[in-house]
Amino acid sequence: MTRQTIRVLTLIESPTVTGPARNIIEFGKLGVVAEPGLPAVETMVVTYWRGAGESPVAAAARNAGLPVATISERHRWDTQAIPQLRRIIAEYRPDILESRNIKSHFLVRALGLHRHYPWVAWNHGYTERDWLDRVYSQLDRWSLQAAFRVVTVCRPFAETLERRGIDRRKITILHNFVKPFVPALTEDVERLRRSLGVQNQAVILAVGRLSSEKGHAILLQAAARLEKMNEAPDFRVVVVGDGPEKENLLRLMARLGIGQRIVMEGFQPDVRLYYCLSTLLALPSYSEGSPNVLLEAMAAGLPIAATDAGGVPEILEDGVTGLLVQPGDPQAMAEAILRILQDNDLALKLGAAARSRVEATYTPQAYRRSLTKLYLATLEAASKSPAART
């Protein structure tokens, strides 16, 4: 019998509507309508929240028309979450149970929920900044070994999971997607330009959390080198994002003497104006999965200078849709940026090819088909081998 609808319950812990949450919501909106050869997918979003009301993720999912439930917590790892989680799952009766974070992975395995539902666990890589991160990473290794399927966003992450004891046959790689880019109004872009104090200068844009693995320090060092290159045009570096490295970056700017070149814009809920304003995107990361900012910049037709970290080279082809350099090399990053700034034909070619690539490969519709097929394959395999869930 052909399945008409797949019911998926997704557990996610996120205080803001970041990339993974946006992906869930966008997929949920597309999935409710069946396609030829593919069933509809109903996605219920379950979040954790401390205090009154519901999380921003839950509110966004509800506004998008998705079913939502909130697990109320008093503090992190609150045991009162357990009966709430059991009740929500029992009432919804999902075909597939899905988890998106380390805590949810742990709860699914520790409570034995993976024995009753095909369990799809998502992994977005690990950032081990301190001993607590390392403890959580080891805990996740134990949890994921019981998952029926593990989805990750790039080959390096898949290889890390395999080294941690996850059966490679369980792992699926699924890159992120991007919606078509809609340019902002010219007057809004010009208003932003004036507020930033940018006139005719080239604008080098960096978007991302200000944390060490994102490599902003390398970009600042590259900017200092670029400033000393006689052939470089006048430029500004606009950094959009906030995070724990902000003070260190401000001190580095002062030490390098490039404060007049850098504009720190903080977190911005809508980066579209910045893409329209910018000459190129710089992505100096040490570690990446399937970065949304990369896909967004490609959709906007921006030329890109990026490091070949994580899943970046799986998306960006060196010399075709962007320029790739080794992580941690400010000189190479400065030279790649200079190439784009000096060669307008190259910049136009890279930007056009990048836009064509995402429009052909990384669309919401393609993602919807790939994920729905994964759900179907999971259900079929689970029906033939229920013991594989234990």
PDB file of C-alpha atoms in Angstrom, residues 73-288:
ATOM      1  CA  GLU A  73      12.348  23.201  31.719  1.00  0.00           C
ATOM      2  CA  ARG A  74      13.563  24.789  34.937  1.00  0.00           C
ATOM      3  CA  HIS A  75      17.230  24.322  34.050  1.00  0.00           C
ATOM      4  CA  ARG A  76      19.487  22.386  31.679  1.00  0.00           C
ATOM      5  CA  TRP A  77      19.013  18.605  31.873  1.00  0.00           C
ATOM      6  CA  ASP A  78      15.835  19.027  33.927  1.00  0.00           C
ATOM      7  CA  THR A  79      14.424  15.560  34.670  1.00  0.00           C
ATOM      8  CA  GLN A  80      10.903  17.011  34.485  1.00  0.00           C
ATOM      9  CA  ALA A  81      11.421  17.061  30.721  1.00  0.00           C
ATOM     10  CA  ILE A  82      11.274  13.256  30.596  1.00  0.00           C
ATOM     11  CA  PRO A  83       7.547  12.668  31.310  1.00  0.00           C
ATOM     12  CA  GLN A  84       6.671  15.618  29.054  1.00  0.00           C
ATOM     13  CA  LEU A  85       8.688  14.126  26.210  1.00  0.00           C
ATOM     14  CA  ARG A  86       7.126  10.692  26.662  1.00  0.00           C
ATOM     15  CA  ARG A  87       3.631  12.181  26.680  1.00  0.00           C
ATOM     16  CA  ILE A  88       4.175  14.292  23.545  1.00  0.00           C
ATOM     17  CA  ILE A  89       5.551  11.331  21.599  1.00  0.00           C
ATOM     18  CA  ALA A  90       2.770   8.999  22.767  1.00  0.00           C
ATOM     19  CA  GLU A  91       0.089  11.500  21.752  1.00  0.00           C
ATOM     20  CA  TYR A  92       1.589  12.321  18.348  1.00  0.00           C
ATOM     21  CA  ARG A  93       2.523   8.714  17.444  1.00  0.00           C
ATOM     22  CA  PRO A  94       5.170   9.572  14.847  1.00  0.00           C
ATOM     23  CA  ASP A  95       6.293   7.261  12.076  1.00  0.00           C
ATOM     24  CA  ILE A  96       9.833   8.605  12.546  1.00  0.00           C
ATOM     25  CA  LEU A  97      11.464  10.110  15.614  1.00  0.00           C
ATOM     26  CA  GLU A  98      14.105  12.709  14.767  1.00  0.00           C
ATOM     27  CA  SER A  99      16.611  14.487  17.015  1.00  0.00           C
ATOM     28  CA  ARG A 100      18.811  17.455  16.186  1.00  0.00           C
ATOM     29  CA  ASN A 101      20.992  18.090  19.266  1.00  0.00           C
ATOM     30  CA  ILE A 102      23.202  16.245  21.730  1.00  0.00           C
ATOM     31  CA  LYS A 103      20.678  16.428  24.584  1.00  0.00           C
ATOM     32  CA  SER A 104      17.874  15.081  22.411  1.00  0.00           C
ATOM     33  CA  HIS A 105      20.115  12.295  21.093  1.00  0.00           C
ATOM     34  CA  PHE A 106      20.901  11.293  24.653  1.00  0.00           C
ATOM     35  CA  LEU A 107      17.274  11.340  25.811  1.00  0.00           C
ATOM     36  CA  VAL A 108      16.118   9.205  22.876  1.00  0.00           C
ATOM     37  CA  ARG A 109      18.684   6.522  23.616  1.00  0.00           C
ATOM     38  CA  ALA A 110      18.640   6.705  27.435  1.00  0.00           C
ATOM     39  CA  LEU A 111      14.840   6.405  27.523  1.00  0.00           C
ATOM     40  CA  GLY A 112      14.846   3.529  25.025  1.00  0.00           C
ATOM     41  CA  LEU A 113      12.682   5.459  22.553  1.00  0.00           C
ATOM     42  CA  HIS A 114      14.808   4.159  19.679  1.00  0.00           C
ATOM     43  CA  ARG A 115      13.365   0.695  20.335  1.00  0.00           C
ATOM     44  CA  HIS A 116       9.854   1.876  19.479  1.00  0.00           C
ATOM     45  CA  TYR A 117      10.414   4.296  16.587  1.00  0.00           C
ATOM     46  CA  PRO A 118      12.841   4.463  13.673  1.00  0.00           C
ATOM     47  CA  TRP A 119      15.270   7.083  14.963  1.00  0.00           C
ATOM     48  CA  VAL A 120      16.967   9.581  12.618  1.00  0.00           C
ATOM     49  CA  ALA A 121      19.656  11.603  14.402  1.00  0.00           C
ATOM     50  CA  TRP A 122      21.273  14.699  12.867  1.00  0.00           C
ATOM     51  CA  ASN A 123      24.901  15.668  13.416  1.00  0.00           C
ATOM     52  CA  HIS A 124      26.239  19.149  12.606  1.00  0.00           C
ATOM     53  CA  GLY A 125      29.813  18.495  13.694  1.00  0.00           C
ATOM     54  CA  TYR A 126      31.544  19.111  17.013  1.00  0.00           C
ATOM     55  CA  THR A 127      33.205  22.220  18.411  1.00  0.00           C
ATOM     56  CA  GLU A 128      35.307  21.186  21.395  1.00  0.00           C
ATOM     57  CA  ARG A 129      36.318  24.447  23.082  1.00  0.00           C
ATOM     58  CA  ASP A 130      36.648  23.104  26.643  1.00  0.00           C
ATOM     59  CA  TRP A 131      36.365  19.989  28.785  1.00  0.00           C
ATOM     60  CA  LEU A 132      32.561  20.201  28.914  1.00  0.00           C
ATOM     61  CA  ASP A 133      32.345  20.180  25.117  1.00  0.00           C
ATOM     62  CA  ARG A 134      34.579  17.106  25.083  1.00  0.00           C
ATOM     63  CA  VAL A 135      32.350  15.353  27.619  1.00  0.00           C
ATOM     64  CA  TYR A 136      29.258  16.107  25.532  1.00  0.00           C
ATOM     65  CA  SER A 137      31.063  14.902  22.413  1.00  0.00           C
ATOM     66  CA  GLN A 138      31.850  11.564  24.051  1.00  0.00           C
ATOM     67  CA  LEU A 139      28.283  11.296  25.329  1.00  0.00           C
ATOM     68  CA  ASP A 140      27.023  11.859  21.796  1.00  0.00           C
ATOM     69  CA  ARG A 141      29.245   9.049  20.515  1.00  0.00           C
ATOM     70  CA  TRP A 142      27.400   6.644  22.834  1.00  0.00           C
ATOM     71  CA  SER A 143      23.980   8.016  21.876  1.00  0.00           C
ATOM     72  CA  LEU A 144      24.423   7.941  18.099  1.00  0.00           C
ATOM     73  CA  GLN A 145      25.597   4.345  18.005  1.00  0.00           C
ATOM     74  CA  ALA A 146      21.961   3.339  18.586  1.00  0.00           C
ATOM     75  CA  ALA A 147      20.441   5.585  15.905  1.00  0.00           C
ATOM     76  CA  PHE A 148      18.771   3.875  12.967  1.00  0.00           C
ATOM     77  CA  ARG A 149      20.050   6.587  10.615  1.00  0.00           C
ATOM     78  CA  VAL A 150      22.504   9.449  11.183  1.00  0.00           C
ATOM     79  CA  VAL A 151      22.305  12.439   8.859  1.00  0.00           C
ATOM     80  CA  THR A 152      25.221  14.845   8.593  1.00  0.00           C
ATOM     81  CA  VAL A 153      26.023  17.724   6.275  1.00  0.00           C
ATOM     82  CA  CYS A 154      29.429  16.949   4.727  1.00  0.00           C
ATOM     83  CA  ARG A 155      31.968  14.190   4.109  1.00  0.00           C
ATOM     84  CA  PRO A 156      34.471  15.242   6.811  1.00  0.00           C
ATOM     85  CA  PHE A 157      31.713  15.070   9.433  1.00  0.00           C
ATOM     86  CA  ALA A 158      30.714  11.630   8.153  1.00  0.00           C
ATOM     87  CA  GLU A 159      34.333  10.480   8.434  1.00  0.00           C
ATOM     88  CA  THR A 160      34.512  11.791  12.005  1.00  0.00           C
ATOM     89  CA  LEU A 161      31.361   9.882  12.916  1.00  0.00           C
ATOM     90  CA  GLU A 162      32.773   6.702  11.406  1.00  0.00           C
ATOM     91  CA  ARG A 163      35.994   7.097  13.421  1.00  0.00           C
ATOM     92  CA  ARG A 164      33.820   7.441  16.532  1.00  0.00           C
ATOM     93  CA  GLY A 165      32.281   4.048  15.931  1.00  0.00           C
ATOM     94  CA  ILE A 166      29.156   4.880  13.932  1.00  0.00           C
ATOM     95  CA  ASP A 167      28.436   2.293  11.247  1.00  0.00           C
ATOM     96  CA  ARG A 168      29.149   4.003   7.903  1.00  0.00           C
ATOM     97  CA  ARG A 169      26.125   2.273   6.391  1.00  0.00           C
ATOM     98  CA  LYS A 170      23.894   4.241   8.761  1.00  0.00           C
ATOM     99  CA  ILE A 171      25.295   7.644   7.752  1.00  0.00           C
ATOM    100  CA  THR A 172      23.715   9.848   5.083  1.00  0.00           C
ATOM    101  CA  ILE A 173      25.205  13.138   3.865  1.00  0.00           C
ATOM    102  CA  LEU A 174      22.664  15.822   3.042  1.00  0.00           C
ATOM    103  CA  HIS A 175      23.834  19.345   2.270  1.00  0.00           C
ATOM    104  CA  ASN A 176      21.798  22.362   3.242  1.00  0.00           C
ATOM    105  CA  PHE A 177      19.712  24.328   0.741  1.00  0.00           C
ATOM    106  CA  VAL A 178      19.009  27.951  -0.017  1.00  0.00           C
ATOM    107  CA  LYS A 179      15.916  29.785  -1.155  1.00  0.00           C
ATOM    108  CA  PRO A 180      16.087  31.957  -4.292  1.00  0.00           C
ATOM    109  CA  PHE A 181      17.686  35.309  -3.568  1.00  0.00           C
ATOM    110  CA  VAL A 182      15.408  38.341  -3.760  1.00  0.00           C
ATOM    111  CA  PRO A 183      17.414  41.576  -4.073  1.00  0.00           C
ATOM    112  CA  ALA A 184      16.660  44.334  -1.600  1.00  0.00           C
ATOM    113  CA  LEU A 185      15.349  47.724  -2.660  1.00  0.00           C
ATOM    114  CA  THR A 186      18.057  50.050  -3.948  1.00  0.00           C
ATOM    115  CA  GLU A 187      17.095  52.815  -1.529  1.00  0.00           C
ATOM    116  CA  ASP A 188      17.429  50.411   1.420  1.00  0.00           C
ATOM    117  CA  VAL A 189      20.883  49.340   0.259  1.00  0.00           C
ATOM    118  CA  GLU A 190      21.955  52.952  -0.122  1.00  0.00           C
ATOM    119  CA  ARG A 191      20.632  53.754   3.337  1.00  0.00           C
ATOM    120  CA  LEU A 192      22.767  50.951   4.764  1.00  0.00           C
ATOM    121  CA  ARG A 193      25.765  52.164   2.787  1.00  0.00           C
ATOM    122  CA  ARG A 194      25.442  55.615   4.334  1.00  0.00           C
ATOM    123  CA  SER A 195      24.993  54.227   7.837  1.00  0.00           C
ATOM    124  CA  LEU A 196      28.207  52.209   7.448  1.00  0.00           C
ATOM    125  CA  GLY A 197      30.123  55.187   6.104  1.00  0.00           C
ATOM    126  CA  VAL A 198      30.930  53.320   2.909  1.00  0.00           C
ATOM    127  CA  GLN A 199      31.078  55.301  -0.319  1.00  0.00           C
ATOM    128  CA  ASN A 200      33.053  53.971  -3.271  1.00  0.00           C
ATOM    129  CA  GLN A 201      35.115  51.465  -1.333  1.00  0.00           C
ATOM    130  CA  ALA A 202      35.016  47.755  -2.104  1.00  0.00           C
ATOM    131  CA  VAL A 203      33.141  45.875   0.617  1.00  0.00           C
ATOM    132  CA  ILE A 204      34.482  42.544   1.874  1.00  0.00           C
ATOM    133  CA  LEU A 205      31.691  40.830   3.794  1.00  0.00           C
ATOM    134  CA  ALA A 206      32.069  38.206   6.532  1.00  0.00           C
ATOM    135  CA  VAL A 207      28.992  36.648   8.129  1.00  0.00           C
ATOM    136  CA  GLY A 208      29.026  34.244  11.046  1.00  0.00           C
ATOM    137  CA  ARG A 209      29.273  33.718  14.774  1.00  0.00           C
ATOM    138  CA  LEU A 210      32.362  35.326  16.272  1.00  0.00           C
ATOM    139  CA  SER A 211      33.950  32.124  17.525  1.00  0.00           C
ATOM    140  CA  SER A 212      37.479  30.859  17.013  1.00  0.00           C
ATOM    141  CA  GLU A 213      36.634  28.144  14.468  1.00  0.00           C
ATOM    142  CA  LYS A 214      35.158  30.775  12.122  1.00  0.00           C
ATOM    143  CA  GLY A 215      38.605  32.268  11.512  1.00  0.00           C
ATOM    144  CA  HIS A 216      37.785  35.965  11.773  1.00  0.00           C
ATOM    145  CA  ALA A 217      41.264  36.625  13.158  1.00  0.00           C
ATOM    146  CA  ILE A 218      42.717  35.262   9.916  1.00  0.00           C
ATOM    147  CA  LEU A 219      40.499  37.639   7.933  1.00  0.00           C
ATOM    148  CA  LEU A 220      41.695  40.616   9.982  1.00  0.00           C
ATOM    149  CA  GLN A 221      45.304  39.588   9.390  1.00  0.00           C
ATOM    150  CA  ALA A 222      44.518  39.230   5.683  1.00  0.00           C
ATOM    151  CA  ALA A 223      43.002  42.722   5.679  1.00  0.00           C
ATOM    152  CA  ALA A 224      46.183  44.120   7.259  1.00  0.00           C
ATOM    153  CA  ARG A 225      48.246  42.511   4.487  1.00  0.00           C
ATOM    154  CA  LEU A 226      45.822  43.665   1.813  1.00  0.00           C
ATOM    155  CA  GLU A 227      46.150  47.240   3.066  1.00  0.00           C
ATOM    156  CA  LYS A 228      49.883  47.127   2.369  1.00  0.00           C
ATOM    157  CA  MET A 229      49.475  45.905  -1.217  1.00  0.00           C
ATOM    158  CA  ASN A 230      49.891  48.865  -3.565  1.00  0.00           C
ATOM    159  CA  GLU A 231      47.608  47.300  -6.180  1.00  0.00           C
ATOM    160  CA  ALA A 232      44.717  46.863  -3.749  1.00  0.00           C
ATOM    161  CA  PRO A 233      41.753  49.261  -4.080  1.00  0.00           C
ATOM    162  CA  ASP A 234      40.288  51.128  -1.138  1.00  0.00           C
ATOM    163  CA  PHE A 235      38.187  48.654   0.868  1.00  0.00           C
ATOM    164  CA  ARG A 236      36.207  48.022   4.021  1.00  0.00           C
ATOM    165  CA  VAL A 237      35.635  44.724   5.814  1.00  0.00           C
ATOM    166  CA  VAL A 238      32.076  44.436   7.167  1.00  0.00           C
ATOM    167  CA  VAL A 239      31.699  41.750   9.828  1.00  0.00           C
ATOM    168  CA  VAL A 240      28.144  40.617  10.587  1.00  0.00           C
ATOM    169  CA  GLY A 241      27.811  38.454  13.682  1.00  0.00           C
ATOM    170  CA  ASP A 242      28.381  38.313  17.415  1.00  0.00           C
ATOM    171  CA  GLY A 243      29.988  35.852  19.774  1.00  0.00           C
ATOM    172  CA  PRO A 244      32.638  35.089  22.383  1.00  0.00           C
ATOM    173  CA  GLU A 245      35.595  36.216  20.238  1.00  0.00           C
ATOM    174  CA  LYS A 246      34.396  39.791  19.809  1.00  0.00           C
ATOM    175  CA  GLU A 247      36.714  41.396  22.383  1.00  0.00           C
ATOM    176  CA  ASN A 248      39.718  39.430  21.128  1.00  0.00           C
ATOM    177  CA  LEU A 249      38.990  40.587  17.592  1.00  0.00           C
ATOM    178  CA  LEU A 250      38.689  44.210  18.676  1.00  0.00           C
ATOM    179  CA  ARG A 251      42.075  43.960  20.390  1.00  0.00           C
ATOM    180  CA  LEU A 252      43.566  42.363  17.271  1.00  0.00           C
ATOM    181  CA  MET A 253      42.177  45.169  15.097  1.00  0.00           C
ATOM    182  CA  ALA A 254      43.854  47.736  17.345  1.00  0.00           C
ATOM    183  CA  ARG A 255      47.144  45.846  17.351  1.00  0.00           C
ATOM    184  CA  LEU A 256      47.116  45.580  13.557  1.00  0.00           C
ATOM    185  CA  GLY A 257      46.176  49.240  13.184  1.00  0.00           C
ATOM    186  CA  ILE A 258      43.269  48.513  10.826  1.00  0.00           C
ATOM    187  CA  GLY A 259      40.345  49.804  12.870  1.00  0.00           C
ATOM    188  CA  GLN A 260      39.441  52.284  10.138  1.00  0.00           C
ATOM    189  CA  ARG A 261      39.070  49.396   7.677  1.00  0.00           C
ATOM    190  CA  ILE A 262      36.729  47.236   9.762  1.00  0.00           C
ATOM    191  CA  VAL A 263      33.023  47.695  10.490  1.00  0.00           C
ATOM    192  CA  MET A 264      31.632  45.402  13.219  1.00  0.00           C
ATOM    193  CA  GLU A 265      27.875  45.175  12.683  1.00  0.00           C
ATOM    194  CA  GLY A 266      26.923  42.572  15.282  1.00  0.00           C
ATOM    195  CA  PHE A 267      24.146  40.047  14.776  1.00  0.00           C
ATOM    196  CA  GLN A 268      21.648  40.906  12.031  1.00  0.00           C
ATOM    197  CA  PRO A 269      18.411  38.921  11.596  1.00  0.00           C
ATOM    198  CA  ASP A 270      18.313  39.708   7.870  1.00  0.00           C
ATOM    199  CA  VAL A 271      21.626  39.750   5.973  1.00  0.00           C
ATOM    200  CA  ARG A 272      20.080  40.343   2.544  1.00  0.00           C
ATOM    201  CA  LEU A 273      20.979  44.060   2.483  1.00  0.00           C
ATOM    202  CA  TYR A 274      24.602  43.208   3.226  1.00  0.00           C
ATOM    203  CA  TYR A 275      24.805  40.766   0.324  1.00  0.00           C
ATOM    204  CA  CYS A 276      23.453  43.473  -1.995  1.00  0.00           C
ATOM    205  CA  LEU A 277      25.953  46.007  -0.665  1.00  0.00           C
ATOM    206  CA  SER A 278      29.055  43.817  -0.836  1.00  0.00           C
ATOM    207  CA  THR A 279      31.727  43.249  -3.449  1.00  0.00           C
ATOM    208  CA  LEU A 280      32.594  39.750  -2.260  1.00  0.00           C
ATOM    209  CA  LEU A 281      32.154  37.305   0.609  1.00  0.00           C
ATOM    210  CA  ALA A 282      35.133  36.090   2.627  1.00  0.00           C
ATOM    211  CA  LEU A 283      34.700  32.808   4.527  1.00  0.00           C
ATOM    212  CA  PRO A 284      37.911  32.242   6.542  1.00  0.00           C
ATOM    213  CA  SER A 285      36.720  29.302   8.674  1.00  0.00           C
ATOM    214  CA  TYR A 286      38.810  26.506  10.141  1.00  0.00           C
ATOM    215  CA  SER A 287      35.728  24.273  10.372  1.00  0.00           C
ATOM    216  CA  GLU A 288      32.445  24.238   8.449  1.00  0.00           C
TER     217      GLU A 288
END
